[in-house]
PDB file of C-alpha atoms and ligand atoms in Angstrom:
ATOM      1  CA  MET A   1      69.438 -18.804 -52.774  1.00 56.00           C
ATOM      2  CA  GLY A   2      66.530 -21.513 -52.461  1.00 70.00           C
ATOM      3  CA  TYR A   3      64.256 -22.264 -49.886  1.00 71.00           C
ATOM      4  CA  ASN A   4      65.736 -23.177 -46.523  1.00 68.00           C
ATOM      5  CA  LYS A   5      63.828 -25.223 -44.173  1.00 68.00           C
ATOM      6  CA  SER A   6      65.572 -25.623 -40.817  1.00 69.00           C
ATOM      7  CA  GLU A   7      64.720 -27.338 -38.227  1.00 74.00           C
ATOM      8  CA  GLU A   8      66.124 -26.870 -34.541  1.00 80.00           C
ATOM      9  CA  TYR A   9      65.931 -29.654 -31.371  1.00 86.00           C
ATOM     10  CA  ASP A  10      66.772 -28.742 -27.827  1.00 87.00           C
ATOM     11  CA  GLU A  11      70.098 -30.956 -27.350  1.00 92.00           C
ATOM     12  CA  GLN A  12      69.294 -31.787 -23.885  1.00 94.00           C
ATOM     13  CA  THR A  13      66.222 -33.610 -25.005  1.00 95.00           C
ATOM     14  CA  THR A  14      67.213 -34.824 -28.135  1.00 96.00           C
ATOM     15  CA  THR A  15      69.892 -36.634 -26.407  1.00 97.00           C
ATOM     16  CA  GLY A  16      67.966 -37.816 -23.308  1.00 97.00           C
ATOM     17  CA  LEU A  17      65.217 -39.450 -26.089  1.00 97.00           C
ATOM     18  CA  ILE A  18      68.199 -41.194 -28.139  1.00 98.00           C
ATOM     19  CA  ASN A  19      69.254 -43.263 -25.102  1.00 97.00           C
ATOM     20  CA  SER A  20      65.342 -43.997 -23.787  1.00 98.00           C
ATOM     21  CA  TYR A  21      65.220 -45.256 -27.661  1.00 98.00           C
ATOM     22  CA  LYS A  22      68.467 -47.177 -27.522  1.00 98.00           C
ATOM     23  CA  ASN A  23      67.224 -48.975 -24.337  1.00 98.00           C
ATOM     24  CA  ALA A  24      63.788 -49.308 -25.867  1.00 98.00           C
ATOM     25  CA  LEU A  25      65.208 -51.027 -28.969  1.00 98.00           C
ATOM     26  CA  SER A  26      67.262 -53.808 -27.138  1.00 98.00           C
ATOM     27  CA  LEU A  27      64.406 -54.266 -24.688  1.00 98.00           C
ATOM     28  CA  LEU A  28      62.470 -55.214 -28.044  1.00 97.00           C
ATOM     29  CA  GLY A  29      65.126 -57.585 -28.699  1.00 98.00           C
ATOM     30  CA  GLU A  30      66.894 -55.545 -31.243  1.00 98.00           C
ATOM     31  CA  ASP A  31      70.439 -54.634 -31.701  1.00 98.00           C
ATOM     32  CA  PRO A  32      70.326 -50.524 -31.376  1.00 97.00           C
ATOM     33  CA  GLU A  33      74.127 -51.156 -32.866  1.00 96.00           C
ATOM     34  CA  ARG A  34      73.528 -52.450 -36.232  1.00 97.00           C
ATOM     35  CA  GLU A  35      73.941 -50.656 -39.394  1.00 97.00           C
ATOM     36  CA  GLY A  36      70.365 -50.326 -40.029  1.00 97.00           C
ATOM     37  CA  LEU A  37      69.301 -49.020 -36.786  1.00 98.00           C
ATOM     38  CA  ILE A  38      72.815 -46.855 -35.798  1.00 97.00           C
ATOM     39  CA  LYS A  39      70.715 -43.680 -36.824  1.00 97.00           C
ATOM     40  CA  THR A  40      67.105 -44.596 -35.587  1.00 98.00           C
ATOM     41  CA  PRO A  41      67.186 -43.465 -31.908  1.00 98.00           C
ATOM     42  CA  GLU A  42      68.265 -39.664 -33.208  1.00 97.00           C
ATOM     43  CA  ARG A  43      65.525 -40.139 -36.176  1.00 97.00           C
ATOM     44  CA  LEU A  44      63.054 -40.924 -34.119  1.00 97.00           C
ATOM     45  CA  ALA A  45      64.086 -38.429 -30.866  1.00 97.00           C
ATOM     46  CA  LYS A  46      63.347 -35.351 -33.994  1.00 96.00           C
ATOM     47  CA  ALA A  47      60.605 -36.666 -35.359  1.00 96.00           C
ATOM     48  CA  MET A  48      58.640 -36.953 -31.909  1.00 96.00           C
ATOM     49  CA  GLN A  49      59.880 -33.877 -31.110  1.00 96.00           C
ATOM     50  CA  PHE A  50      58.392 -32.375 -34.430  1.00 95.00           C
ATOM     51  CA  LEU A  51      55.206 -34.714 -33.830  1.00 96.00           C
ATOM     52  CA  THR A  52      54.649 -32.729 -30.342  1.00 96.00           C
ATOM     53  CA  GLN A  53      55.456 -29.357 -31.107  1.00 95.00           C
ATOM     54  CA  GLY A  54      52.397 -28.054 -30.512  1.00 97.00           C
ATOM     55  CA  TYR A  55      53.076 -27.977 -27.004  1.00 96.00           C
ATOM     56  CA  GLN A  56      55.488 -24.935 -27.672  1.00 94.00           C
ATOM     57  CA  MET A  57      53.085 -23.373 -29.929  1.00 96.00           C
ATOM     58  CA  ASP A  58      50.227 -20.653 -29.188  1.00 96.00           C
ATOM     59  CA  ALA A  59      46.975 -21.214 -31.110  1.00 97.00           C
ATOM     60  CA  LYS A  60      45.002 -18.199 -29.700  1.00 95.00           C
ATOM     61  CA  ALA A  61      48.202 -15.892 -30.676  1.00 95.00           C
ATOM     62  CA  ILE A  62      48.175 -17.615 -34.360  1.00 96.00           C
ATOM     63  CA  LEU A  63      44.212 -17.028 -34.742  1.00 95.00           C
ATOM     64  CA  ASP A  64      45.028 -13.324 -33.198  1.00 94.00           C
ATOM     65  CA  SER A  65      47.898 -12.375 -35.680  1.00 94.00           C
ATOM     66  CA  ALA A  66      45.411 -12.354 -38.725  1.00 94.00           C
ATOM     67  CA  LYS A  67      42.503 -10.939 -36.746  1.00 93.00           C
ATOM     68  CA  PHE A  68      40.543  -8.303 -38.575  1.00 93.00           C
ATOM     69  CA  HIS A  69      37.379  -6.428 -37.950  1.00 94.00           C
ATOM     70  CA  GLU A  70      34.891  -6.953 -40.831  1.00 92.00           C
ATOM     71  CA  ASP A  71      31.343  -6.863 -41.145  1.00 91.00           C
ATOM     72  CA  VAL A  72      30.729 -10.287 -42.492  1.00 88.00           C
ATOM     73  CA  SER A  73      28.175 -12.591 -40.590  1.00 88.00           C
ATOM     74  CA  GLU A  74      27.955 -15.136 -43.396  1.00 94.00           C
ATOM     75  CA  MET A  75      28.993 -18.813 -42.071  1.00 96.00           C
ATOM     76  CA  ILE A  76      32.846 -19.496 -43.258  1.00 96.00           C
ATOM     77  CA  VAL A  77      33.441 -22.875 -43.604  1.00 97.00           C
ATOM     78  CA  VAL A  78      37.225 -24.605 -43.829  1.00 97.00           C
ATOM     79  CA  LYS A  79      36.901 -28.462 -45.024  1.00 96.00           C
ATOM     80  CA  ASP A  80      38.864 -30.972 -45.760  1.00 96.00           C
ATOM     81  CA  ILE A  81      41.979 -29.688 -43.145  1.00 97.00           C
ATOM     82  CA  GLU A  82      44.338 -32.899 -43.379  1.00 97.00           C
ATOM     83  CA  LEU A  83      45.296 -33.787 -39.998  1.00 97.00           C
ATOM     84  CA  TYR A  84      47.817 -35.884 -38.367  1.00 98.00           C
ATOM     85  CA  SER A  85      47.788 -36.736 -34.664  1.00 98.00           C
ATOM     86  CA  MET A  86      48.932 -39.434 -32.345  1.00 98.00           C
ATOM     87  CA  CYS A  87      46.952 -41.040 -29.843  1.00 97.00           C
ATOM     88  CA  GLU A  88      47.895 -40.690 -26.035  1.00 98.00           C
ATOM     89  CA  HIS A  89      47.237 -44.106 -24.784  1.00 95.00           C
ATOM     90  CA  HIS A  90      49.253 -46.217 -27.485  1.00 94.00           C
ATOM     91  CA  MET A  91      51.411 -43.274 -29.366  1.00 96.00           C
ATOM     92  CA  LEU A  92      50.217 -44.499 -32.683  1.00 96.00           C
ATOM     93  CA  PRO A  93      48.926 -41.941 -34.991  1.00 97.00           C
ATOM     94  CA  PHE A  94      45.720 -41.276 -36.074  1.00 97.00           C
ATOM     95  CA  TYR A  95      44.917 -39.336 -39.080  1.00 97.00           C
ATOM     96  CA  GLY A  96      41.855 -37.677 -41.069  1.00 97.00           C
ATOM     97  CA  LYS A  97      40.413 -34.494 -42.028  1.00 97.00           C
ATOM     98  CA  ALA A  98      39.158 -31.364 -39.830  1.00 98.00           C
ATOM     99  CA  HIS A  99      36.350 -29.678 -40.862  1.00 98.00           C
ATOM    100  CA  VAL A 100      35.893 -26.121 -38.902  1.00 98.00           C
ATOM    101  CA  ALA A 101      33.111 -23.470 -39.516  1.00 98.00           C
ATOM    102  CA  TYR A 102      32.596 -20.037 -37.925  1.00 97.00           C
ATOM    103  CA  ILE A 103      29.922 -17.403 -37.858  1.00 97.00           C
ATOM    104  CA  PRO A 104      31.581 -14.079 -37.377  1.00 97.00           C
ATOM    105  CA  ASN A 105      30.890 -11.526 -35.056  1.00 96.00           C
ATOM    106  CA  GLY A 106      32.754  -8.443 -35.965  1.00 94.00           C
ATOM    107  CA  TYR A 107      36.298 -10.291 -36.488  1.00 95.00           C
ATOM    108  CA  ILE A 108      37.374 -13.138 -38.982  1.00 95.00           C
ATOM    109  CA  THR A 109      40.719 -14.414 -39.210  1.00 94.00           C
ATOM    110  CA  GLY A 110      43.196 -15.906 -42.102  1.00 92.00           C
ATOM    111  CA  LEU A 111      41.964 -18.913 -43.166  1.00 92.00           C
ATOM    112  CA  SER A 112      45.272 -20.554 -43.282  1.00 95.00           C
ATOM    113  CA  LYS A 113      45.227 -19.894 -39.279  1.00 97.00           C
ATOM    114  CA  ILE A 114      42.176 -22.198 -38.620  1.00 97.00           C
ATOM    115  CA  ALA A 115      44.378 -24.982 -40.421  1.00 97.00           C
ATOM    116  CA  ARG A 116      47.385 -23.873 -38.318  1.00 97.00           C
ATOM    117  CA  VAL A 117      44.990 -23.943 -35.517  1.00 98.00           C
ATOM    118  CA  VAL A 118      44.047 -27.859 -36.185  1.00 98.00           C
ATOM    119  CA  ASP A 119      48.213 -28.527 -36.144  1.00 98.00           C
ATOM    120  CA  VAL A 120      48.973 -26.934 -32.758  1.00 98.00           C
ATOM    121  CA  TYR A 121      46.410 -29.189 -30.874  1.00 98.00           C
ATOM    122  CA  ALA A 122      47.144 -32.209 -33.625  1.00 98.00           C
ATOM    123  CA  ARG A 123      50.546 -31.631 -32.952  1.00 98.00           C
ATOM    124  CA  ARG A 124      50.581 -33.233 -29.288  1.00 98.00           C
ATOM    125  CA  LEU A 125      49.351 -36.510 -27.677  1.00 98.00           C
ATOM    126  CA  GLN A 126      45.689 -36.529 -28.286  1.00 98.00           C
ATOM    127  CA  VAL A 127      42.373 -38.029 -27.652  1.00 98.00           C
ATOM    128  CA  GLN A 128      40.082 -37.212 -30.848  1.00 98.00           C
ATOM    129  CA  GLU A 129      37.335 -35.807 -28.705  1.00 98.00           C
ATOM    130  CA  ARG A 130      39.426 -33.346 -26.895  1.00 98.00           C
ATOM    131  CA  LEU A 131      41.382 -32.337 -30.163  1.00 98.00           C
ATOM    132  CA  THR A 132      37.873 -31.308 -31.427  1.00 98.00           C
ATOM    133  CA  THR A 133      36.966 -29.418 -28.492  1.00 98.00           C
ATOM    134  CA  GLU A 134      40.351 -27.709 -28.136  1.00 98.00           C
ATOM    135  CA  ILE A 135      40.379 -26.465 -32.018  1.00 98.00           C
ATOM    136  CA  LEU A 136      36.590 -25.375 -30.725  1.00 98.00           C
ATOM    137  CA  ASN A 137      37.691 -23.434 -27.995  1.00 98.00           C
ATOM    138  CA  ALA A 138      40.454 -21.365 -29.492  1.00 98.00           C
ATOM    139  CA  ILE A 139      38.415 -20.023 -32.187  1.00 97.00           C
ATOM    140  CA  LYS A 140      35.574 -19.417 -29.711  1.00 97.00           C
ATOM    141  CA  ASP A 141      38.292 -17.369 -27.316  1.00 96.00           C
ATOM    142  CA  SER A 142      39.830 -15.581 -29.967  1.00 96.00           C
ATOM    143  CA  LEU A 143      37.381 -14.539 -32.283  1.00 96.00           C
ATOM    144  CA  GLN A 144      34.179 -14.574 -29.736  1.00 96.00           C
ATOM    145  CA  PRO A 145      31.643 -15.476 -32.806  1.00 97.00           C
ATOM    146  CA  LEU A 146      28.018 -16.151 -32.437  1.00 97.00           C
ATOM    147  CA  GLY A 147      28.953 -19.917 -33.798  1.00 98.00           C
ATOM    148  CA  VAL A 148      31.448 -22.501 -33.972  1.00 98.00           C
ATOM    149  CA  ALA A 149      31.527 -26.005 -35.434  1.00 98.00           C
ATOM    150  CA  VAL A 150      34.306 -28.427 -35.723  1.00 98.00           C
ATOM    151  CA  VAL A 151      33.761 -32.064 -37.145  1.00 98.00           C
ATOM    152  CA  ILE A 152      36.755 -34.386 -36.983  1.00 98.00           C
ATOM    153  CA  GLU A 153      36.483 -38.158 -39.009  1.00 97.00           C
ATOM    154  CA  ALA A 154      39.701 -39.889 -38.339  1.00 97.00           C
ATOM    155  CA  SER A 155      41.387 -43.191 -38.816  1.00 95.00           C
ATOM    156  CA  HIS A 156      43.321 -44.824 -35.278  1.00 94.00           C
ATOM    157  CA  LEU A 157      46.524 -46.939 -36.053  1.00 93.00           C
ATOM    158  CA  CYS A 158      45.973 -48.331 -32.605  1.00 90.00           C
ATOM    159  CA  MET A 159      42.287 -49.945 -34.004  1.00 88.00           C
ATOM    160  CA  MET A 160      43.379 -51.185 -37.465  1.00 88.00           C
ATOM    161  CA  MET A 161      47.387 -52.271 -36.277  1.00 86.00           C
ATOM    162  CA  ARG A 162      45.780 -54.081 -33.061  1.00 79.00           C
ATOM    163  CA  GLY A 163      43.232 -55.153 -31.278  1.00 68.00           C
ATOM    164  CA  VAL A 164      40.240 -55.274 -32.850  1.00 65.00           C
ATOM    165  CA  GLN A 165      41.724 -54.729 -35.903  1.00 64.00           C
ATOM    166  CA  LYS A 166      38.994 -52.834 -37.714  1.00 68.00           C
ATOM    167  CA  GLN A 167      40.588 -51.631 -40.631  1.00 71.00           C
ATOM    168  CA  ASN A 168      37.894 -49.807 -42.148  1.00 76.00           C
ATOM    169  CA  SER A 169      36.551 -47.934 -39.175  1.00 86.00           C
ATOM    170  CA  VAL A 170      36.262 -44.081 -39.058  1.00 92.00           C
ATOM    171  CA  THR A 171      35.935 -42.585 -35.944  1.00 94.00           C
ATOM    172  CA  THR A 172      33.935 -39.026 -36.045  1.00 96.00           C
ATOM    173  CA  THR A 173      33.487 -36.227 -33.272  1.00 97.00           C
ATOM    174  CA  SER A 174      31.940 -33.087 -33.419  1.00 97.00           C
ATOM    175  CA  ALA A 175      31.445 -30.115 -31.274  1.00 98.00           C
ATOM    176  CA  PHE A 176      29.259 -27.322 -31.525  1.00 98.00           C
ATOM    177  CA  PHE A 177      29.089 -23.616 -30.230  1.00 98.00           C
ATOM    178  CA  GLY A 178      26.299 -20.746 -30.562  1.00 98.00           C
ATOM    179  CA  GLU A 179      24.665 -20.392 -33.528  1.00 97.00           C
ATOM    180  CA  PHE A 180      25.201 -24.244 -34.880  1.00 98.00           C
ATOM    181  CA  GLN A 181      23.303 -25.447 -31.596  1.00 96.00           C
ATOM    182  CA  LYS A 182      20.422 -24.627 -33.535  1.00 97.00           C
ATOM    183  CA  HIS A 183      19.326 -27.474 -35.857  1.00 97.00           C
ATOM    184  CA  GLU A 184      18.712 -25.429 -38.992  1.00 96.00           C
ATOM    185  CA  THR A 185      22.487 -23.793 -39.055  1.00 96.00           C
ATOM    186  CA  ARG A 186      24.143 -27.175 -38.210  1.00 96.00           C
ATOM    187  CA  SER A 187      22.518 -29.121 -40.826  1.00 96.00           C
ATOM    188  CA  GLU A 188      23.829 -26.243 -43.402  1.00 95.00           C
ATOM    189  CA  PHE A 189      27.093 -26.823 -41.757  1.00 96.00           C
ATOM    190  CA  MET A 190      26.928 -30.751 -42.023  1.00 95.00           C
ATOM    191  CA  LYS A 191      25.546 -30.460 -45.998  1.00 95.00           C
ATOM    192  CA  LEU A 192      28.689 -28.083 -46.599  1.00 94.00           C
ATOM    193  CA  ILE A 193      31.293 -30.558 -45.498  1.00 94.00           C
ATOM    194  CA  SER A 194      29.333 -33.435 -47.058  1.00 91.00           C
ATOM    195  CA  ALA A 195      28.824 -32.129 -50.535  1.00 84.00           C
ATOM    196  CA  GLN A 196      31.488 -32.913 -53.359  1.00 73.00           C
ATOM    197  CA  LEU A 197      32.263 -29.776 -55.803  1.00 61.00           C
ATOM    198  CA  HIS A 198      32.505 -30.937 -59.646  1.00 55.00           C
TER     199      HIS A 198
HETATM  200 ZN1   ZN B 201      45.125 -45.688 -29.142  1.00 69.27          ZN
END
């Protein structure tokens, strides 16, 4: 048997959203009953539940599930983590990359868990600044490391498609804790995430 990816949606939530989106389509001047749109409210209802599934997830539990004692005190860097989120002001996507580092203090976690923590907070309605500090705090609380650093570079469709229409602007946010507040440690991290390995 091949890989079977199943998705579950709450029926009551889905039905409520379908009705709301049908109404929204009418208000926007569309006919929600025309062929091309007939299944759109249902698809959108499911897509939005998928894109906000982070509310149901617990970042600390994910990190704790793969937490191991290990005597390393070198900086651990996970860079170029793909990130897709939605701004809470317009509910339009913003997307880019997250770079995360921490310096263990007796405990490490699985590298894939760091990427999952990014998703836990990205799959909610967000502002990039809060997303950055929430990722930092989750790692800080679970691993109690000597330092944590998070840098996010993202493009916001609400800026690109409407308003100022700055098509190529990238917003960078960062948060640093502990050792990363020292200039030397922080610049080593910044050097590592901007280096291209060829
Ligand atoms: Zn926005």
